[in-house]
JSON list of C-alpha atoms in Angstrom, two decimals:
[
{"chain": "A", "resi": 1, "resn": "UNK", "atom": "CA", "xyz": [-178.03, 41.48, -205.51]},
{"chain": "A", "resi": 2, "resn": "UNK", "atom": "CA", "xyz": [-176.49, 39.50, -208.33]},
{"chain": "A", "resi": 3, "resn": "UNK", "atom": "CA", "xyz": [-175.60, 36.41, -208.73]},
{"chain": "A", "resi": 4, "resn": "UNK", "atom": "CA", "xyz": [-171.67, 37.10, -207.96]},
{"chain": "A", "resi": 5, "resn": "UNK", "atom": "CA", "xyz": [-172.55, 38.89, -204.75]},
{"chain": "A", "resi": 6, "resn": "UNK", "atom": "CA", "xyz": [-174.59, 35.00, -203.63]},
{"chain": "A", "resi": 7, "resn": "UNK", "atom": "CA", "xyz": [-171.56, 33.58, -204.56]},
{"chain": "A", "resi": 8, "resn": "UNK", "atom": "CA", "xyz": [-169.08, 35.58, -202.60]},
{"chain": "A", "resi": 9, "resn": "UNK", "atom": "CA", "xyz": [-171.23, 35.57, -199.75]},
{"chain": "A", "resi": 10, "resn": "UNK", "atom": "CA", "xyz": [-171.70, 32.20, -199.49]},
{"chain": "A", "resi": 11, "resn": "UNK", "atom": "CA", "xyz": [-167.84, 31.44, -199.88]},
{"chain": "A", "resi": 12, "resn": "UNK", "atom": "CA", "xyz": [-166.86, 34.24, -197.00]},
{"chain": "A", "resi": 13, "resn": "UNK", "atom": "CA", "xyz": [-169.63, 32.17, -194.94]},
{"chain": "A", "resi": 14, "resn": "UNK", "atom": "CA", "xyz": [-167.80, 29.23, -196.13]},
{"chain": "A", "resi": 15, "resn": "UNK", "atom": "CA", "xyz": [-164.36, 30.21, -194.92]},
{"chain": "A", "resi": 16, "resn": "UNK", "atom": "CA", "xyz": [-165.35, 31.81, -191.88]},
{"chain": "A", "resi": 17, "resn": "UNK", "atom": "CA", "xyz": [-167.17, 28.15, -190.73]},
{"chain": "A", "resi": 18, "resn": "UNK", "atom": "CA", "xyz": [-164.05, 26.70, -191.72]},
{"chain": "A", "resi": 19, "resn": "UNK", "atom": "CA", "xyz": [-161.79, 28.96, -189.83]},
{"chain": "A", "resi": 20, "resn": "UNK", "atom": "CA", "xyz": [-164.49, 28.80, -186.95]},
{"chain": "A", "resi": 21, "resn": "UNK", "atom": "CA", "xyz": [-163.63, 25.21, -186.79]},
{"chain": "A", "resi": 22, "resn": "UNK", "atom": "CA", "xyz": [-160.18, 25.47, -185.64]},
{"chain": "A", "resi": 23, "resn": "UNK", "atom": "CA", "xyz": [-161.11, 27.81, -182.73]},
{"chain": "A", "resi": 24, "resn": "UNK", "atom": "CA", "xyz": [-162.94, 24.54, -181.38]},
{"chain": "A", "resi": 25, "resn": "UNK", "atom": "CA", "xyz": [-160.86, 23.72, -178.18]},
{"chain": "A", "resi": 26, "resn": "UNK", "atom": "CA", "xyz": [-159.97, 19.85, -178.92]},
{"chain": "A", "resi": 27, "resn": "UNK", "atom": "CA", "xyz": [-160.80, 18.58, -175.51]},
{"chain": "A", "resi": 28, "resn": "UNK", "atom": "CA", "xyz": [-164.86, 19.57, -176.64]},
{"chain": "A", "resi": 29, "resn": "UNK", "atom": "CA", "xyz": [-164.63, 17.63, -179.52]},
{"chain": "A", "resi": 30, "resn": "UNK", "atom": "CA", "xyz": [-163.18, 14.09, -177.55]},
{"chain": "A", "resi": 31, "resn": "UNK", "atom": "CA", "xyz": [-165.97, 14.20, -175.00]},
{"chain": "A", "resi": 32, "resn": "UNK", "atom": "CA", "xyz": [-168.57, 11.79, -175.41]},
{"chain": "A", "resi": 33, "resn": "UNK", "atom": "CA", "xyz": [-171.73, 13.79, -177.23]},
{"chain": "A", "resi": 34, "resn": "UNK", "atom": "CA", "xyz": [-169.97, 16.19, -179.39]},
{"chain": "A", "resi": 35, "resn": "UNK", "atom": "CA", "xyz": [-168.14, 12.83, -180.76]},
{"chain": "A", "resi": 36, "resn": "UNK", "atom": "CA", "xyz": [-171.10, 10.80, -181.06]},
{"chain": "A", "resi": 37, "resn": "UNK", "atom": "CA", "xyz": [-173.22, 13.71, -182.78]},
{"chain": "A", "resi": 38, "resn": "UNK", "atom": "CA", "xyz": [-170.46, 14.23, -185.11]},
{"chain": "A", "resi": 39, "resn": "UNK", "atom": "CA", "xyz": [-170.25, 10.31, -185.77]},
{"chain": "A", "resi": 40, "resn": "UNK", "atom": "CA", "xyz": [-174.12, 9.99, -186.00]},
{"chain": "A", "resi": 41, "resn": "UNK", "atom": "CA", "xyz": [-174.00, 13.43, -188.44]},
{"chain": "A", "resi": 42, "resn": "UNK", "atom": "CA", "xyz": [-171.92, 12.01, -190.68]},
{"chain": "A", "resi": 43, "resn": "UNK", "atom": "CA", "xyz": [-174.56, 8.83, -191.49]},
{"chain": "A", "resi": 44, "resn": "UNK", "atom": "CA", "xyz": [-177.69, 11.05, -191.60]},
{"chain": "A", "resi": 45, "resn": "UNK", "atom": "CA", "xyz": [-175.79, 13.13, -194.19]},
{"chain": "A", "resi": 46, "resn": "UNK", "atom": "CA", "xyz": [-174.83, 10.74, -196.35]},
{"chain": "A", "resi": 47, "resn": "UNK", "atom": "CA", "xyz": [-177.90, 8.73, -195.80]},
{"chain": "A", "resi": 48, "resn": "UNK", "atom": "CA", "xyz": [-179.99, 11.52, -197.42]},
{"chain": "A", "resi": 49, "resn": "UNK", "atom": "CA", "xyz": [-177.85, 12.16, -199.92]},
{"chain": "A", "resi": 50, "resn": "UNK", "atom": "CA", "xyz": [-178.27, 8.47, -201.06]},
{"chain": "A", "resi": 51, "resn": "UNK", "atom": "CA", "xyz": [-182.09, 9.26, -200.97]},
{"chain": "A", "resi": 52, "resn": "UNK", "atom": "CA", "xyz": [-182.01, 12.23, -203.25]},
{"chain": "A", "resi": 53, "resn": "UNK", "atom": "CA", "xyz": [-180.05, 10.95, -205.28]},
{"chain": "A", "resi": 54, "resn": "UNK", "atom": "CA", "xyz": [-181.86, 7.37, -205.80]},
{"chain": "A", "resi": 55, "resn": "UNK", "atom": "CA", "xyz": [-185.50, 9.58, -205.42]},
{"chain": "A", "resi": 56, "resn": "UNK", "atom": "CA", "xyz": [-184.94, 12.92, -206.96]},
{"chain": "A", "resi": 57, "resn": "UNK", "atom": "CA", "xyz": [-185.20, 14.05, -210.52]},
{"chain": "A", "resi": 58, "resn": "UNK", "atom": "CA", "xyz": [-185.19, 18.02, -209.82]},
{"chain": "A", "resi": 59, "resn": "UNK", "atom": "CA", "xyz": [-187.88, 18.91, -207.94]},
{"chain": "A", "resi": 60, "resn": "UNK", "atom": "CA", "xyz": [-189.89, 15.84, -208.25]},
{"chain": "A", "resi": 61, "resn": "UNK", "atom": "CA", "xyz": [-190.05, 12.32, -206.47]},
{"chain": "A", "resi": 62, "resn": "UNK", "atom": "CA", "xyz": [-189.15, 9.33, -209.47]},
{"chain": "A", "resi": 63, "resn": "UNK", "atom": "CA", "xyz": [-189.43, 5.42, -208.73]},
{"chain": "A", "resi": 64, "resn": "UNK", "atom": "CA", "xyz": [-187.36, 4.49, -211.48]},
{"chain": "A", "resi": 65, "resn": "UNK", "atom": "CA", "xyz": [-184.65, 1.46, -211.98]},
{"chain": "A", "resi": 66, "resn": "UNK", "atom": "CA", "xyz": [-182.20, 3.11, -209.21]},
{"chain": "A", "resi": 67, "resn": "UNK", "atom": "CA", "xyz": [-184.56, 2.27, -206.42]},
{"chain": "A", "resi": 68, "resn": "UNK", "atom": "CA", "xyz": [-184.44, -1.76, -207.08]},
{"chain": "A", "resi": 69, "resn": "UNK", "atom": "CA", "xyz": [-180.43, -1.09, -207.36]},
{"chain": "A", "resi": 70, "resn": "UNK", "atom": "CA", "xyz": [-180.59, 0.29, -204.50]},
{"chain": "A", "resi": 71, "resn": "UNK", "atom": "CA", "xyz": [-182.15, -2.88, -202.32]},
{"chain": "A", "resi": 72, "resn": "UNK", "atom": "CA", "xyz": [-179.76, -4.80, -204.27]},
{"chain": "A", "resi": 73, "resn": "UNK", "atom": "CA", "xyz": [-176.77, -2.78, -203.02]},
{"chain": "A", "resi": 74, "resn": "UNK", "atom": "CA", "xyz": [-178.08, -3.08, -199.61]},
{"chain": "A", "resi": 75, "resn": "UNK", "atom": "CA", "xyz": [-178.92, -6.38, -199.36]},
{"chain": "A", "resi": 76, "resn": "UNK", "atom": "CA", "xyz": [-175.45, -7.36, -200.26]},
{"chain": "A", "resi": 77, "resn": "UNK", "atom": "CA", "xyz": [-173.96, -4.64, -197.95]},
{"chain": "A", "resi": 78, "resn": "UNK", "atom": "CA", "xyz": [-175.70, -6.59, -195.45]},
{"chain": "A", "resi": 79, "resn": "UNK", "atom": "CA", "xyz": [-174.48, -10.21, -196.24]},
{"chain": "A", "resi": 80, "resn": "UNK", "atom": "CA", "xyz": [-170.84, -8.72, -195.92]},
{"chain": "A", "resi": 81, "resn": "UNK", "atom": "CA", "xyz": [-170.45, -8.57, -200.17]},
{"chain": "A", "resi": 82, "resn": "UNK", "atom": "CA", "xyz": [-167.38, -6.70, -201.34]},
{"chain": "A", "resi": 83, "resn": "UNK", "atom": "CA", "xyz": [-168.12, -3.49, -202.60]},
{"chain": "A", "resi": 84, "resn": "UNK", "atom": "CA", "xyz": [-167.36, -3.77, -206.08]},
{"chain": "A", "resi": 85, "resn": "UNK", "atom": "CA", "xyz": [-169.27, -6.74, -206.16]},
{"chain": "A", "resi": 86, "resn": "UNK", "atom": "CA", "xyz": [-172.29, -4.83, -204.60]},
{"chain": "A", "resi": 87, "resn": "UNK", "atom": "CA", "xyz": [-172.08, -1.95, -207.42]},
{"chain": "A", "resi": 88, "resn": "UNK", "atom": "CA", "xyz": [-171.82, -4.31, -210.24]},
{"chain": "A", "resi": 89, "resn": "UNK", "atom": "CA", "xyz": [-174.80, -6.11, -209.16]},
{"chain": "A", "resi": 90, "resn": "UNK", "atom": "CA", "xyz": [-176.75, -2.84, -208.64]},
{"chain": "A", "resi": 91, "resn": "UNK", "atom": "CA", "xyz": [-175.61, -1.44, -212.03]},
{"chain": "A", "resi": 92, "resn": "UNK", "atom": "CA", "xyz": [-176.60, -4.44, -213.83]},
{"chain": "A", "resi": 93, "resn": "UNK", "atom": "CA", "xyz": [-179.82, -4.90, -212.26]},
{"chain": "A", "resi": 94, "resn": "UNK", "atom": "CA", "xyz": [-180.70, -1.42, -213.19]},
{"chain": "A", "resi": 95, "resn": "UNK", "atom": "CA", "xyz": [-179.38, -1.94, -217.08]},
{"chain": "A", "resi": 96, "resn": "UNK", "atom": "CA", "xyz": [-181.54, -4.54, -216.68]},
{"chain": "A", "resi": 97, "resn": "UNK", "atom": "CA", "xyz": [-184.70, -2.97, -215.86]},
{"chain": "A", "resi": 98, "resn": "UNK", "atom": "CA", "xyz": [-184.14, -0.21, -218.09]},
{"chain": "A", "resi": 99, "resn": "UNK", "atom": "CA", "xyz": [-183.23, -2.90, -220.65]},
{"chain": "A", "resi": 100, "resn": "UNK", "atom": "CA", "xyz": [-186.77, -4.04, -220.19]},
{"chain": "A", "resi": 101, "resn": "UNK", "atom": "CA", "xyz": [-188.63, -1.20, -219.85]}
]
């Protein structure tokens, strides 16, 4: 199995969960459960994406400059900071460290 054969399998798979999506009847999805799991789904997901991308340097774990960004971001997300001022703050405290280091 090549490469090309991975790929085309994985976008029929893909499609057909797509497709598979619309057979959903709508009154499952607007019960209580299915619409918390889906709300709660969508955190987790994009919680660990945050943490492989602030941990992860290929297949190894790195404590580098990103994870004190990080606690910055979040510790203005908490006070209510606007966003932009949150990801300048992060960014510079990482040029920072790096600067340093």
């Amino acid at each position: 199995m090549t490469t090309w054969h991975l790929i085309l399998i994985a976008s029929a798979a893909t499609l057909a969960l797509k497709l598979g999506g619309y057979l959903v009847p709508v009154g499952f999805l607007e019960r209580e459960r299915p619409a918390r799991i889906a709300d709660l789904l969508t955190v987790a997901l994009l919680a660990a994406l945050i943490v492989v991308q602030t941990l992860g340097a290929g297949q190894a774990v790195v404590i580098d400059a990103r994870v004190p960004a990080l606690i910055v971001a979040a510790a203005l997300y908490a006070i209510r900071a606007p966003f932009i001022v949150a990801v300048v703050a992060a960014a510079a405290v990482a040029a920072a460290i790096r600067a340093f280091t």
